[in-house]
C-alpha cells in the first residue's frame, strides 16, 4: 500500500507523517522536524480517523439540511447584520488549527469584504504575548530560531515549557543531543516539577509570574560582570541603558528562587555563548506575558546571542499552524502577510491586490473583548471555526452564555457535538485531517503540506471552501472563485510578491515556483538563512530595541490555579478522546495539590474536591503531589461538558489579560476555595456502549473494550439495577448482583446474550478496584460473578494504569519489571517494550525506576 506524505495535525513541532487509509501511521524519516519520530499522540492518529461522532451534514437548529440552505442562512445572517448594524457587528473566531489556505480566505473575507477586523483566533490564548514581545523588540514578529539550534546549543533554558509532554519530538531531539554531547546543559524554569525536569540539570522553581524578576536579575548580572557585547549593542540595539537601569532596580529574589540558585544559573548563562531560551505558555499566558518575553529578549540582545548557530530566543508555538496564522495575518490586530492595519500604504496594497470593496482600517476585537461584546449584545452574527471557546476561553461559563446571547451563531467543526457547537444555530461540517489538502507552518518557519489520504465523508467540505462558499453567497463570488487549495496558496504567495516593496521579514518568494502537489517541507525565507545574523532588525532605524521592564508586584495570598496539558490529550479531546490508548494515560480530570495543602483542605489522594471561584465551580479528583509547590494547584484544561460533568476547568478562571497582547492569564487562577466533595456514593462502570451518567460528577473515557465512567452522586437511586441499566443505556440487559465482597462494594453485571456489556461498582468511598480488570471483561463471556470479582481473568496479570500508551504497558507490569532488576529506562524497554516506540513516556519510566529501585539499592 502506498502511504501519503502529510503532517501531524497536533502540535507546532510539525512532524512529517506517512499515512494510509487503513489507519497506518508512521513517522516520515525524511521530514526535517522529526526524522521518523512520532510522539504518543501522533502514533495514535490512526485511532482517531473513524467517523464516530462526526458531523457529516450541515444542520440548522439541529436538523440536517442541504448545503445551499445552510450557506444561504449564514450569508443572510452576516449580510443583514452588516447592513443593519455595520461591519463591526459581526465577528469570526478562528483557530491556529486551520490550514494556511483556510486562514487566508477567512481573513480576506472579514478584512477585505465585510470590512471589519473582528477576526480573532485561539492564538490569542496561545502566543499573542510572543507576537507582541517580538514586535516591540524586533519591529516584526519573527521567530528566529531553528530546531537544529537546540541541538547545537551548549545551554538550553526552558521557561514555562513542558516540552516533554507538549513538544515531545523536540524534547526527544534534545535528549538525543544531550546524550551525544553530555556537556550540554538544560535548565528548566517552571513553578511545577514537570516531566521535562527529567532532562534538566537544574530546575528553578520560579514563583508564578516571577520570570521578569528572574530575567531582569540576569540582565543586571550580565552587565555587572562584563558580559554584555557592547559592540553588538552599539551597532544594532537601542534602549540598552534604560533597560539596564530598570533591571538593576529589580529585586531578583522576587522570582522566588534563592540567591544561591540564581547565582549559579546567572554564571552558567554568562559563561555559555551558545544559549537558546525556549518559552511557551508559562511565559505567554500571563498578565505580564509580553514583559516576560521582553525580559528574555533583553538578555539575548544585550549579549548579541541571537541570529547565531545554537543561540537565540525561541518561542515554540503550540498549534500545528499557529505560525501560518501569523503569516497570513489572521489576528484582529494584523492585516495580511505581516502588513499592518494602521499603515495606509499597506492597506492600499492589500485592497488593490484583493480588488476588494472595502478594507478595515483599525484593529478589531481581541478574543476576551470579542466575547464580552457578544455578551453585551454588540455582536449580531458570530462564526466559530475549528476551535471550542466554550471550553478553552477563561471564564468559560460566561463565554458560553455570551455565545448563546448572539442572535446568529455558526460553528464549523468536524464533530457533531462540542460544547460550542451545542450553542450554534447552524453547524457546518468540515473535512478533517486526512481528508483535506493544505499547508501548515511549524515552530521553525517550515511550511509543510497536509495531504488527503481519506475520502471526504458525507457532505463535509474543507474549511477554505466553506468560507469561500459563504463569501460567494454573500455576493463576493469573483474574489473567492477557487477550485483547489492550491489556488488559494498561489494567491497568498502572489500577495507576498505584491507586498515585496515593504520592508518585512516575511518573504515567501521561495514558494513562487513550487509545485504545490510536490511541495517538500521548506523554511522561509530560505533554508540557509539566519534571521538577525547580520544585525538587521525591523524598527525604522534598522535596530532592535531593549525595553525597560518593570517586574510585576506579586502577592502570595491564597491558593492559585495553574493550568495546562496532559501528555496524551489534545485540548478539548474531540480527537485524542477517541483513542483508548491515549485515554489510558490519565483518564480523569484532576487537581494536583501539595501534601500540606491537601492536609489543610482535608483531602487525600484520589478523593474528589469541590473547587469554587467567583466565576464558577468544578469537581476534580485530588492528585496529592509535591510536584506542585505549596499554595499552587494545577489542573489540566482538557475536560468538557461532553466528557465530564462539572469539570470544565476554565469555568474557574477569570479573564485577566496582558495589557499589550490581550492574552489571558490562564496560568494564574485566583480567589479559589477548595473543599472535599463528599458524595453519598462513588461509582465506576466499564461498558460496551457510550454511558449516560447524570450524577454531579461523571467523567467518561474510551477504553479498549468500549467506555468507562467514574461517578459521584449526592443521592442514591431506589434500584441499583435500574440505575446500572440506565447509565449503560441497556434497559433490557440481564443483571447479576453481588454485594458484601471486599471494600463493601456493590457490584452489578449487565449482559446480553451471555456477553458482559457493563460492570458497575458502587461504594461509599472511592471505588478501590482494578479498572483494567473490569475493562478487560467487557464483551467477553466471562461468567458475571467472576467478572464482578474485580480481578483479571486467569493467566492475565493486571497491568495497572497505562504508562506507555503506544505499547499498552501498565504501571504494575513496570514496577514488577523494576523489582526483577530492570533498573534503567533502557532495561525497562528491553523487558517490557515500554518507551520503545515514541518515547513520550520515558520521563515517567525514569520516575518509576527512581521510585521503585531505591529501596532495593538502600538495602
Ligand atoms: N500533549 C499535548 N501537547 C500539546 C497540546 C496539548 O493540548 N496536549 N497543545 C499544544 C498547544 S496549542 C500549546 S500552546 C502547547 C503548550 O505547551 P506548554 O507551554 O509547554 O504547556 P502548558 O502545560 O500549557 O504550560 C507549560 C508550563 O508553564 C508552567 N507555568 C505556569 N506558570 C508559570 C510561570 O509563571 N512561569 C513559568 N516559567 N512557568 C509557568 C506550567 O507549570 C506548565 O508546566 O502545547 C502544544 N502541545
Ligand atoms: N485553562 C487553560 N485554558 C486554555 C489553555 C491553557 O493552557 N489553560 N491553553 C489555551 C491554548 S494555548 C489553546 S491553543 C486553546 C485551544 O483550545 P481550542 O482551540 O478551543 O481546542 P481544540 O480542542 O483544539 O478545538 C479545536 C476544535 O476544532 C475541531 N476541528 C478539528 N479539526 C478541524 C478541521 O479541520 N476543521 C474544523 N472546522 N474544525 C476542526 C475540533 O473537533 C475541536 O472542536 O486553549 C486555550 N485554553
Ligand atoms: S510531537 Fe507529536 S503531536 Fe507534535 S507534531 Fe510531532 S507527532 Fe504530532
Ligand atoms: Mo496553544
mmCIF file of N, CA, C and O and ligand atoms in Angstrom, residues 122-123 125-127 281 285 317-319 322 565 570-571, ligand 4:
data_model
loop_
_atom_site.group_PDB
_atom_site.id
_atom_site.type_symbol
_atom_site.label_atom_id
_atom_site.label_comp_id
_atom_site.label_asym_id
_atom_site.label_seq_id
_atom_site.Cartn_x
_atom_site.Cartn_y
_atom_site.Cartn_z
ATOM 1 N N UNK A 122 -7.970 31.534 18.474
ATOM 2 C CA UNK A 122 -7.479 30.955 19.726
ATOM 3 C C UNK A 122 -5.986 31.196 19.902
ATOM 4 O O UNK A 122 -5.454 30.955 20.983
ATOM 5 N N UNK A 123 -5.305 31.675 18.874
ATOM 6 C CA UNK A 123 -3.900 32.039 19.039
ATOM 7 C C UNK A 123 -3.749 33.193 20.033
ATOM 8 O O UNK A 123 -2.683 33.390 20.604
ATOM 9 N N UNK A 125 -5.011 33.111 22.813
ATOM 10 C CA UNK A 125 -4.827 32.427 24.092
ATOM 11 C C UNK A 125 -3.499 31.704 24.133
ATOM 12 O O UNK A 125 -3.160 31.059 25.112
ATOM 13 N N UNK A 126 -2.749 31.775 23.053
ATOM 14 C CA UNK A 126 -1.654 30.833 22.820
ATOM 15 C C UNK A 126 -0.309 31.531 22.691
ATOM 16 O O UNK A 126 0.585 31.262 23.463
ATOM 17 N N UNK A 127 -0.147 32.422 21.737
ATOM 18 C CA UNK A 127 1.175 33.046 21.633
ATOM 19 C C UNK A 127 1.117 34.539 21.293
ATOM 20 O O UNK A 127 2.077 35.098 20.813
ATOM 21 N N UNK A 281 3.836 28.584 27.128
ATOM 22 C CA UNK A 281 2.684 29.156 27.842
ATOM 23 C C UNK A 281 2.957 29.683 29.256
ATOM 24 O O UNK A 281 2.242 30.540 29.736
ATOM 25 N N UNK A 285 0.967 33.055 28.671
ATOM 26 C CA UNK A 285 -0.370 33.135 29.280
ATOM 27 C C UNK A 285 -0.288 33.801 30.647
ATOM 28 O O UNK A 285 -0.509 33.171 31.682
ATOM 29 N N UNK A 317 5.723 27.361 19.165
ATOM 30 C CA UNK A 317 4.279 27.517 19.025
ATOM 31 C C UNK A 317 3.583 26.211 19.348
ATOM 32 O O UNK A 317 4.128 25.134 19.144
ATOM 33 N N UNK A 318 2.342 26.350 19.826
ATOM 34 C CA UNK A 318 1.620 25.178 20.274
ATOM 35 C C UNK A 318 0.880 24.463 19.171
ATOM 36 O O UNK A 318 0.988 23.249 19.000
ATOM 37 N N UNK A 319 0.103 25.225 18.410
ATOM 38 C CA UNK A 319 -0.783 24.594 17.442
ATOM 39 C C UNK A 319 -0.053 24.338 16.125
ATOM 40 O O UNK A 319 0.926 24.999 15.811
ATOM 41 N N UNK A 322 -0.166 27.661 14.121
ATOM 42 C CA UNK A 322 -0.123 28.963 14.775
ATOM 43 C C UNK A 322 0.738 29.914 13.955
ATOM 44 O O UNK A 322 0.407 31.080 13.753
ATOM 45 N N UNK A 565 -1.449 21.121 30.235
ATOM 46 C CA UNK A 565 -1.767 19.964 29.388
ATOM 47 C C UNK A 565 -1.302 18.631 29.931
ATOM 48 O O UNK A 565 -0.358 18.562 30.691
ATOM 49 N N UNK A 570 -5.233 16.155 23.576
ATOM 50 C CA UNK A 570 -5.117 17.414 22.822
ATOM 51 C C UNK A 570 -6.317 18.278 23.189
ATOM 52 O O UNK A 570 -7.458 17.921 22.899
ATOM 53 N N UNK A 571 -6.053 19.397 23.843
ATOM 54 C CA UNK A 571 -7.068 20.400 24.169
ATOM 55 C C UNK A 571 -8.401 19.803 24.607
ATOM 56 O O UNK A 571 -8.472 19.146 25.626
HETATM 57 MO MO1 LIG B 4 -1.933 26.876 22.138
#
